[in-house]
Amino acid sequence: MNSVEALLREDLRDFGGYRSARSENVEGSIWLNANESAWSSVADPPGVLRRYPSPQPESLRAKFSALYAVDETSLLIGRGSDEGIDLLVRAFCAPGQGSIVVAPPVFGMYAVSARLHGVRVVDVPLVDGDEGLRIDADAMAKVALAAGASLVFLCSPGNPSGEALSHEAIEKLARRLAGRAIVVVDEAYIEYADSPSSIALLAAHDNLAVLRTLSKAHALAAARIGCVIASPAMITALRRCQAPYPVPQPCAERARAALTPAALSRTRDDVARACGERARMSTALAELASVRRVYPSQANFLLVRFVDTDVSLARLLAAGIVVRDMRGLPQLGDALRISIGTSQDNDRVLLILAAADREAA
Ligand SMILES: *Cc1c(COP(=O)(O)O)cnc(C)c1O
């Protein structure tokens, strides 16, 4: 038994998952094995949607393999990182038992997937200091070991903290939890960060999994395409827990189009633009009298504490500007999260908040 199998849910160790008609690797010219219609839909005259899609579209896998510089056997394509999170919870936590460790305030899907699976969520809060909202990796390791947690979720750059974790911190955690728990690094915003992806750490740590997505920097949120990148043994285990045809054909098509050299070059330009706007917004917001604190950010949003959050939020809303109210999250009773928009969008945010400052003065 390899170390991934040892961490896998005991009741799933001999589980093969669903065997779809597409699982069998055979050649043929007349396909009558999947009960698909013999005729195409009015909605799809060329009939490209008539057949079930490939469970893991080969050409898309090849493109992801090149983009993330990993072997195809280390990749699982799914419906956004959300599906990756859910698969990890379902594969590694026994339902109704076990626990995961998260560092709130953080992206809510880790806790949602755990709760739906009957798994306990153990919180190790972020620590608010001069440098921003930071994880306490040492406390996370201790708590995970004490609770016997199966998974520890890290978010780097953090949503909403904006903090990018160092490779040293991630590796230290992975080493301390080796053979005991899996460390998941959610890199939904890594394209906007100065630091490199933790994919490079996978070779040395078989209890590490990295989540990547096309939803943010690649501007394909509605296509619902994301990847889990991990050891081949972990990918095989997750694949057995996944739905038979998780990647809709039209979505795979758009994803492929987003990964051509020309598209990737455009994405890099747009990311650079977003980072430039982030720096400009961060400085300008910090100068406003109504702003208490702007957190450093390695992502495409800014976490901002306001003096009177009700008033600032109402001003923005009255101007048709919708930002994320973070006040329901622990430690963020006065905070809003503002995504980086186009320079016109951002100008508008600054204009409205500056006008409110002048009126209050
Ligand atoms: C937006 C976001 C995601 C993206 O989820 P998808 O399912 O890939 O759209 C994942 N993790 C975090 C922290 C996010 O903020």
Coordinates of C-alpha atoms and ligand atoms in Angstrom, one line a residue:
M1 CA 0.0 0.0 0.0
N2 CA 1.5 3.4 -1.0
S3 CA 1.2 6.3 1.4
V4 CA -1.8 7.9 -0.5
E5 CA -3.7 4.6 -0.3
A6 CA -3.0 4.6 3.4
L7 CA -4.7 8.0 3.8
L8 CA -7.6 7.1 1.6
R9 CA -11.0 6.3 3.2
E10 CA -10.6 2.7 4.3
D11 CA -14.0 1.8 2.8
L12 CA -13.0 3.1 -0.6
R13 CA -9.6 1.3 -0.9
D14 CA -11.1 -1.4 -3.2
F15 CA -13.7 0.9 -4.8
G16 CA -13.5 1.0 -8.6
G17 CA -16.0 3.8 -9.3
Y18 CA -18.4 3.8 -12.2
R19 CA -17.3 2.2 -15.4
S20 CA -18.7 4.2 -18.2
A21 CA -19.1 3.1 -21.8
R22 CA -16.1 5.4 -22.5
S23 CA -13.8 3.6 -20.0
E24 CA -13.2 0.7 -22.4
N25 CA -10.4 1.5 -24.7
V26 CA -11.6 -0.1 -28.0
E27 CA -11.6 0.9 -31.6
G28 CA -14.8 1.0 -33.7
S29 CA -16.7 2.7 -36.5
I30 CA -20.3 2.0 -35.4
W31 CA -20.8 3.0 -31.8
L32 CA -23.9 1.3 -30.2
N33 CA -22.7 0.9 -26.6
A34 CA -23.9 4.0 -24.7
N35 CA -27.5 4.5 -25.7
E36 CA -26.9 7.8 -27.3
S37 CA -29.3 9.0 -30.0
A38 CA -28.5 8.1 -33.5
W39 CA -29.6 11.6 -34.7
S40 CA -28.3 15.0 -33.9
S41 CA -30.3 17.6 -31.9
V42 CA -31.9 20.7 -33.5
A43 CA -29.8 22.6 -31.0
D44 CA -26.7 21.0 -32.3
P45 CA -26.9 20.5 -36.1
P46 CA -23.3 19.3 -36.6
G47 CA -24.0 16.7 -33.9
V48 CA -20.8 17.4 -31.9
L49 CA -22.8 17.0 -28.6
R50 CA -24.6 13.8 -29.5
R51 CA -22.0 11.5 -27.9
Y52 CA -20.9 11.5 -24.3
P53 CA -17.6 13.4 -23.9
S54 CA -14.3 12.0 -23.1
P55 CA -14.1 11.7 -19.3
Q56 CA -10.7 13.5 -19.3
P57 CA -10.4 15.1 -22.8
E58 CA -7.0 14.1 -24.1
S59 CA -6.0 17.2 -25.9
L60 CA -7.0 19.4 -23.0
R61 CA -5.0 17.2 -20.6
A62 CA -2.0 17.7 -22.9
K63 CA -2.4 21.4 -22.8
F64 CA -2.7 21.5 -19.0
S65 CA 0.3 19.2 -18.7
A66 CA 2.4 21.8 -20.7
L67 CA 0.9 24.8 -18.9
Y68 CA 1.6 23.5 -15.4
A69 CA 4.7 21.5 -16.4
V70 CA 3.5 18.2 -14.9
D71 CA 3.0 14.8 -16.2
E72 CA -0.6 14.0 -17.4
T73 CA -0.8 11.3 -14.8
S74 CA -0.6 14.0 -12.1
L75 CA -3.6 15.9 -13.5
L76 CA -7.3 15.6 -12.9
I77 CA -9.7 18.0 -14.8
G78 CA -13.0 18.8 -13.2
R79 CA -15.8 21.3 -12.9
G80 CA -13.7 24.1 -11.3
S81 CA -11.6 23.9 -8.2
D82 CA -14.9 23.5 -6.4
E83 CA -15.2 19.9 -7.7
G84 CA -11.6 19.3 -6.7
I85 CA -12.3 20.4 -3.1
D86 CA -15.3 18.2 -3.0
L87 CA -13.5 15.2 -4.4
L88 CA -10.6 15.5 -1.9
V89 CA -13.1 15.7 1.0
R90 CA -15.1 12.7 -0.2
A91 CA -12.0 10.6 -1.0
F92 CA -10.0 11.2 2.1
C93 CA -12.6 11.8 4.9
A94 CA -14.9 9.0 6.1
P95 CA -18.5 10.4 6.0
G96 CA -19.8 11.4 9.3
Q97 CA -16.3 11.1 10.8
G98 CA -12.9 12.8 10.6
S99 CA -12.1 16.4 10.2
I100 CA -10.4 19.1 8.0
V101 CA -8.4 22.1 9.1
V102 CA -9.0 25.5 7.7
A103 CA -7.7 29.0 8.5
P104 CA -10.6 31.5 8.6
P105 CA -11.4 34.0 7.3
V106 CA -11.0 32.0 4.1
F107 CA -12.9 30.8 1.0
G108 CA -16.1 29.1 2.2
M109 CA -16.2 26.0 0.0
Y110 CA -13.8 23.9 2.1
A111 CA -16.2 24.1 5.0
V112 CA -19.2 23.6 2.8
S113 CA -17.9 20.4 1.2
A114 CA -16.9 19.1 4.7
R115 CA -20.2 19.9 6.3
L116 CA -22.2 18.3 3.4
H117 CA -20.1 15.2 4.0
G118 CA -20.6 15.2 7.7
V119 CA -17.0 16.1 8.4
R120 CA -15.9 18.3 11.2
V121 CA -14.3 21.7 10.4
V122 CA -11.5 22.7 12.7
D123 CA -10.6 26.4 12.6
V124 CA -7.1 27.8 13.1
P125 CA -7.8 31.5 12.7
L126 CA -5.5 33.8 10.6
V127 CA -3.4 36.2 12.7
D128 CA -3.9 39.9 12.0
G129 CA -0.6 41.7 12.2
D130 CA 1.5 44.5 10.7
E131 CA 2.2 42.4 7.6
G132 CA -1.4 41.5 7.1
L133 CA -3.6 38.5 7.8
R134 CA -1.3 35.5 8.0
I135 CA -1.7 31.8 8.6
D136 CA -0.2 30.2 11.7
A137 CA 1.3 27.2 10.0
D138 CA 2.7 25.8 13.2
A139 CA -0.7 25.9 15.0
M140 CA -2.3 24.3 11.9
A141 CA 0.1 21.4 12.0
K142 CA -0.4 20.9 15.8
V143 CA -4.2 21.1 15.5
A144 CA -4.3 18.8 12.5
L145 CA -2.2 16.1 14.3
A146 CA -4.2 16.4 17.5
A147 CA -7.6 16.2 15.7
G148 CA -6.4 13.4 13.4
A149 CA -7.5 15.6 10.5
S150 CA -7.4 14.1 7.0
L151 CA -7.0 17.4 5.1
V152 CA -5.5 20.8 5.7
F153 CA -6.6 23.5 3.3
L154 CA -4.3 26.3 2.5
C155 CA -5.2 29.1 0.1
S156 CA -2.3 30.9 -1.6
P157 CA -2.8 33.7 -2.4
G158 CA -5.5 33.7 0.3
N159 CA -9.1 34.7 -0.3
P160 CA -9.7 37.1 1.3
S161 CA -6.4 37.6 3.1
G162 CA -4.4 38.2 -0.1
E163 CA -1.4 36.5 1.5
A164 CA 0.9 34.3 -0.7
L165 CA 2.5 31.5 1.3
S166 CA 6.2 30.8 1.1
H167 CA 7.3 27.4 -0.2
E168 CA 9.2 26.9 3.0
A169 CA 6.0 27.2 5.1
I170 CA 4.1 24.8 2.8
E171 CA 6.9 22.3 2.7
K172 CA 7.3 22.4 6.5
L173 CA 3.6 21.7 6.9
A174 CA 3.7 18.9 4.4
R175 CA 6.7 17.3 6.1
R176 CA 5.1 17.4 9.5
L177 CA 1.9 15.9 8.2
A178 CA 3.6 13.3 6.0
G179 CA 1.7 10.0 6.2
R180 CA -0.9 11.6 8.5
A181 CA -2.8 14.2 6.4
I182 CA -2.9 15.8 3.0
V183 CA -2.0 19.5 2.5
V184 CA -4.1 21.1 -0.2
V185 CA -2.9 24.4 -1.7
D186 CA -5.7 26.3 -3.5
E187 CA -3.9 28.5 -6.0
A188 CA -7.0 30.1 -7.6
Y189 CA -5.1 33.4 -7.7
I190 CA -1.5 32.3 -8.2
E191 CA -1.2 34.0 -11.6
Y192 CA -1.5 37.4 -9.9
A193 CA 1.2 36.6 -7.3
D194 CA 5.0 37.3 -7.3
S195 CA 5.7 33.8 -5.9
P196 CA 5.8 30.6 -8.0
S197 CA 3.3 27.8 -7.8
S198 CA 3.7 25.0 -5.3
I199 CA 3.3 22.5 -8.1
A200 CA 7.2 22.4 -8.0
L201 CA 6.9 20.9 -4.5
L202 CA 4.8 17.9 -5.5
A203 CA 7.8 15.7 -6.5
A204 CA 9.2 15.9 -2.9
H205 CA 5.8 15.6 -1.1
D206 CA 3.3 12.9 -1.9
N207 CA 0.8 14.3 0.6
L208 CA 0.5 17.6 -1.3
A209 CA -2.3 18.5 -3.7
V210 CA -2.6 21.8 -5.7
L211 CA -5.8 23.3 -7.1
R212 CA -5.7 25.4 -10.2
T213 CA -8.5 27.0 -12.1
L214 CA -9.4 28.8 -15.3
S215 CA -12.0 30.8 -13.4
K216 CA -9.9 33.9 -12.5
A217 CA -6.9 34.9 -14.5
H218 CA -8.0 32.9 -17.5
A219 CA -11.4 34.6 -17.5
L220 CA -13.5 31.5 -17.9
A221 CA -15.5 31.3 -14.7
A222 CA -18.7 30.2 -16.5
A223 CA -16.9 27.3 -18.2
R224 CA -16.3 25.6 -14.9
I225 CA -12.9 24.1 -15.6
G226 CA -10.3 23.5 -12.9
C227 CA -7.6 20.9 -12.1
V228 CA -6.3 19.0 -9.2
I229 CA -2.5 18.4 -9.5
A230 CA -1.0 15.7 -7.3
S231 CA 0.8 12.4 -7.3
P232 CA -0.5 9.9 -9.8
A233 CA -1.7 7.7 -7.0
M234 CA -3.8 10.5 -5.6
I235 CA -5.2 11.4 -9.0
T236 CA -6.2 7.8 -9.6
A237 CA -8.0 7.7 -6.3
L238 CA -9.9 11.0 -7.0
R239 CA -10.8 10.0 -10.5
R240 CA -12.7 6.9 -9.0
C241 CA -14.8 9.3 -6.9
Q242 CA -15.6 11.7 -9.8
A243 CA -18.7 11.7 -12.0
P244 CA -18.4 9.6 -15.2
Y245 CA -18.4 12.6 -17.6
P246 CA -17.3 15.6 -15.6
V247 CA -16.1 17.9 -18.4
P248 CA -18.9 19.1 -20.8
Q249 CA -17.7 19.1 -24.4
P250 CA -18.4 22.9 -25.1
C251 CA -16.4 23.8 -21.9
A252 CA -13.5 21.6 -22.9
E253 CA -13.5 23.4 -26.3
R254 CA -13.3 26.8 -24.7
A255 CA -10.7 25.7 -22.3
R256 CA -8.5 24.5 -25.2
A257 CA -9.0 27.8 -26.9
A258 CA -7.9 29.6 -23.8
L259 CA -4.6 27.6 -23.6
T260 CA -3.2 28.4 -27.1
P261 CA 0.0 30.4 -27.0
A262 CA -1.8 33.5 -28.3
A263 CA -4.5 33.2 -25.6
L264 CA -1.9 32.6 -22.9
S265 CA 0.0 35.7 -24.0
R266 CA -3.2 37.8 -23.8
T267 CA -3.9 36.3 -20.3
R268 CA -0.4 37.3 -19.1
D269 CA -1.0 40.9 -20.4
D270 CA -4.4 41.1 -18.6
V271 CA -2.8 39.7 -15.4
A272 CA -0.1 42.4 -15.6
R273 CA -2.8 45.0 -16.1
A274 CA -4.7 43.8 -13.1
C275 CA -1.5 43.9 -10.9
G276 CA -0.8 47.4 -12.0
E277 CA -4.4 48.5 -11.2
R278 CA -4.1 46.6 -7.8
A279 CA -1.0 48.7 -6.9
R280 CA -2.8 52.0 -8.0
M281 CA -6.0 51.1 -6.1
S282 CA -4.1 50.0 -3.0
T283 CA -2.3 53.3 -2.7
A284 CA -5.3 55.5 -3.6
L285 CA -7.7 53.7 -1.2
A286 CA -5.2 53.9 1.7
E287 CA -5.2 57.7 1.3
L288 CA -9.0 58.0 1.8
A289 CA -10.2 59.2 5.2
S290 CA -13.0 56.7 5.2
V291 CA -10.6 53.8 4.8
R292 CA -9.0 52.3 7.9
R293 CA -6.8 49.7 6.3
V294 CA -5.9 48.2 2.9
Y295 CA -4.3 44.7 3.2
P296 CA -1.4 43.8 1.0
S297 CA -2.7 41.6 -1.8
Q298 CA -1.1 39.1 -4.2
A299 CA -4.5 38.4 -5.8
N300 CA -6.9 40.4 -8.0
F301 CA -8.8 41.9 -5.1
L302 CA -8.2 44.1 -2.1
L303 CA -9.4 43.5 1.4
V304 CA -10.3 46.9 2.9
R305 CA -11.4 47.9 6.4
F306 CA -13.6 51.0 6.5
V307 CA -14.2 53.6 9.3
D308 CA -18.0 53.4 8.7
T309 CA -18.5 50.3 6.5
D310 CA -22.3 50.8 6.3
V311 CA -22.0 54.2 4.9
S312 CA -19.2 53.4 2.4
L313 CA -21.0 50.2 1.2
A314 CA -24.3 52.2 0.8
R315 CA -22.4 54.9 -1.3
L316 CA -21.0 52.3 -3.6
L317 CA -24.3 50.5 -4.0
A318 CA -26.1 53.7 -4.7
A319 CA -23.6 54.3 -7.5
G320 CA -24.3 50.8 -8.8
I321 CA -21.0 49.4 -7.6
V322 CA -21.3 45.9 -6.1
V323 CA -18.4 44.8 -3.8
R324 CA -18.3 41.8 -1.5
D325 CA -19.4 42.5 2.1
M326 CA -17.1 40.5 4.3
R327 CA -18.6 41.6 7.6
G328 CA -20.1 38.1 8.3
L329 CA -16.6 36.6 8.4
P330 CA -14.6 36.3 11.6
Q331 CA -12.2 39.2 12.3
L332 CA -13.7 41.1 9.3
G333 CA -16.5 43.1 11.0
D334 CA -15.6 46.3 9.1
A335 CA -14.3 44.9 5.8
L336 CA -15.2 44.8 2.2
R337 CA -13.5 42.9 -0.6
I338 CA -13.1 44.9 -3.8
S339 CA -12.2 43.0 -7.0
I340 CA -9.8 44.8 -9.3
G341 CA -11.8 46.0 -12.3
T342 CA -10.9 47.8 -15.5
S343 CA -9.2 51.2 -14.9
Q344 CA -12.6 52.9 -15.6
D345 CA -14.3 50.6 -13.0
N346 CA -11.6 51.4 -10.5
D347 CA -11.7 55.1 -11.1
R348 CA -15.4 55.0 -10.4
V349 CA -14.9 53.3 -7.1
L350 CA -12.3 56.0 -6.1
L351 CA -14.5 58.8 -7.3
I352 CA -17.5 57.7 -5.3
L353 CA -15.5 57.1 -2.1
A354 CA -13.6 60.3 -2.4
A355 CA -16.8 62.3 -2.9
A356 CA -18.2 60.6 0.2
D357 CA -15.1 61.7 2.1
R358 CA -15.5 65.3 1.0
E359 CA -19.1 65.4 2.1
A360 CA -18.2 63.9 5.5
A361 CA -15.4 66.5 6.0
Ligands
LIG1 C1 -12.7 31.8 -7.0 C2 -12.0 30.7 -6.1 C3 -11.9 29.4 -6.6 C4 -12.4 29.1 -7.9 O1 -13.3 28.0 -7.9 P1 -13.7 27.4 -9.3 O2 -14.6 26.3 -8.9 O3 -12.5 26.9 -10.0 O4 -14.4 28.5 -10.1 C5 -11.3 28.5 -5.8 N1 -10.7 28.8 -4.7 C6 -10.8 30.1 -4.2 C7 -10.1 30.5 -3.0 C8 -11.4 31.1 -4.9 O5 -11.5 32.3 -4.4

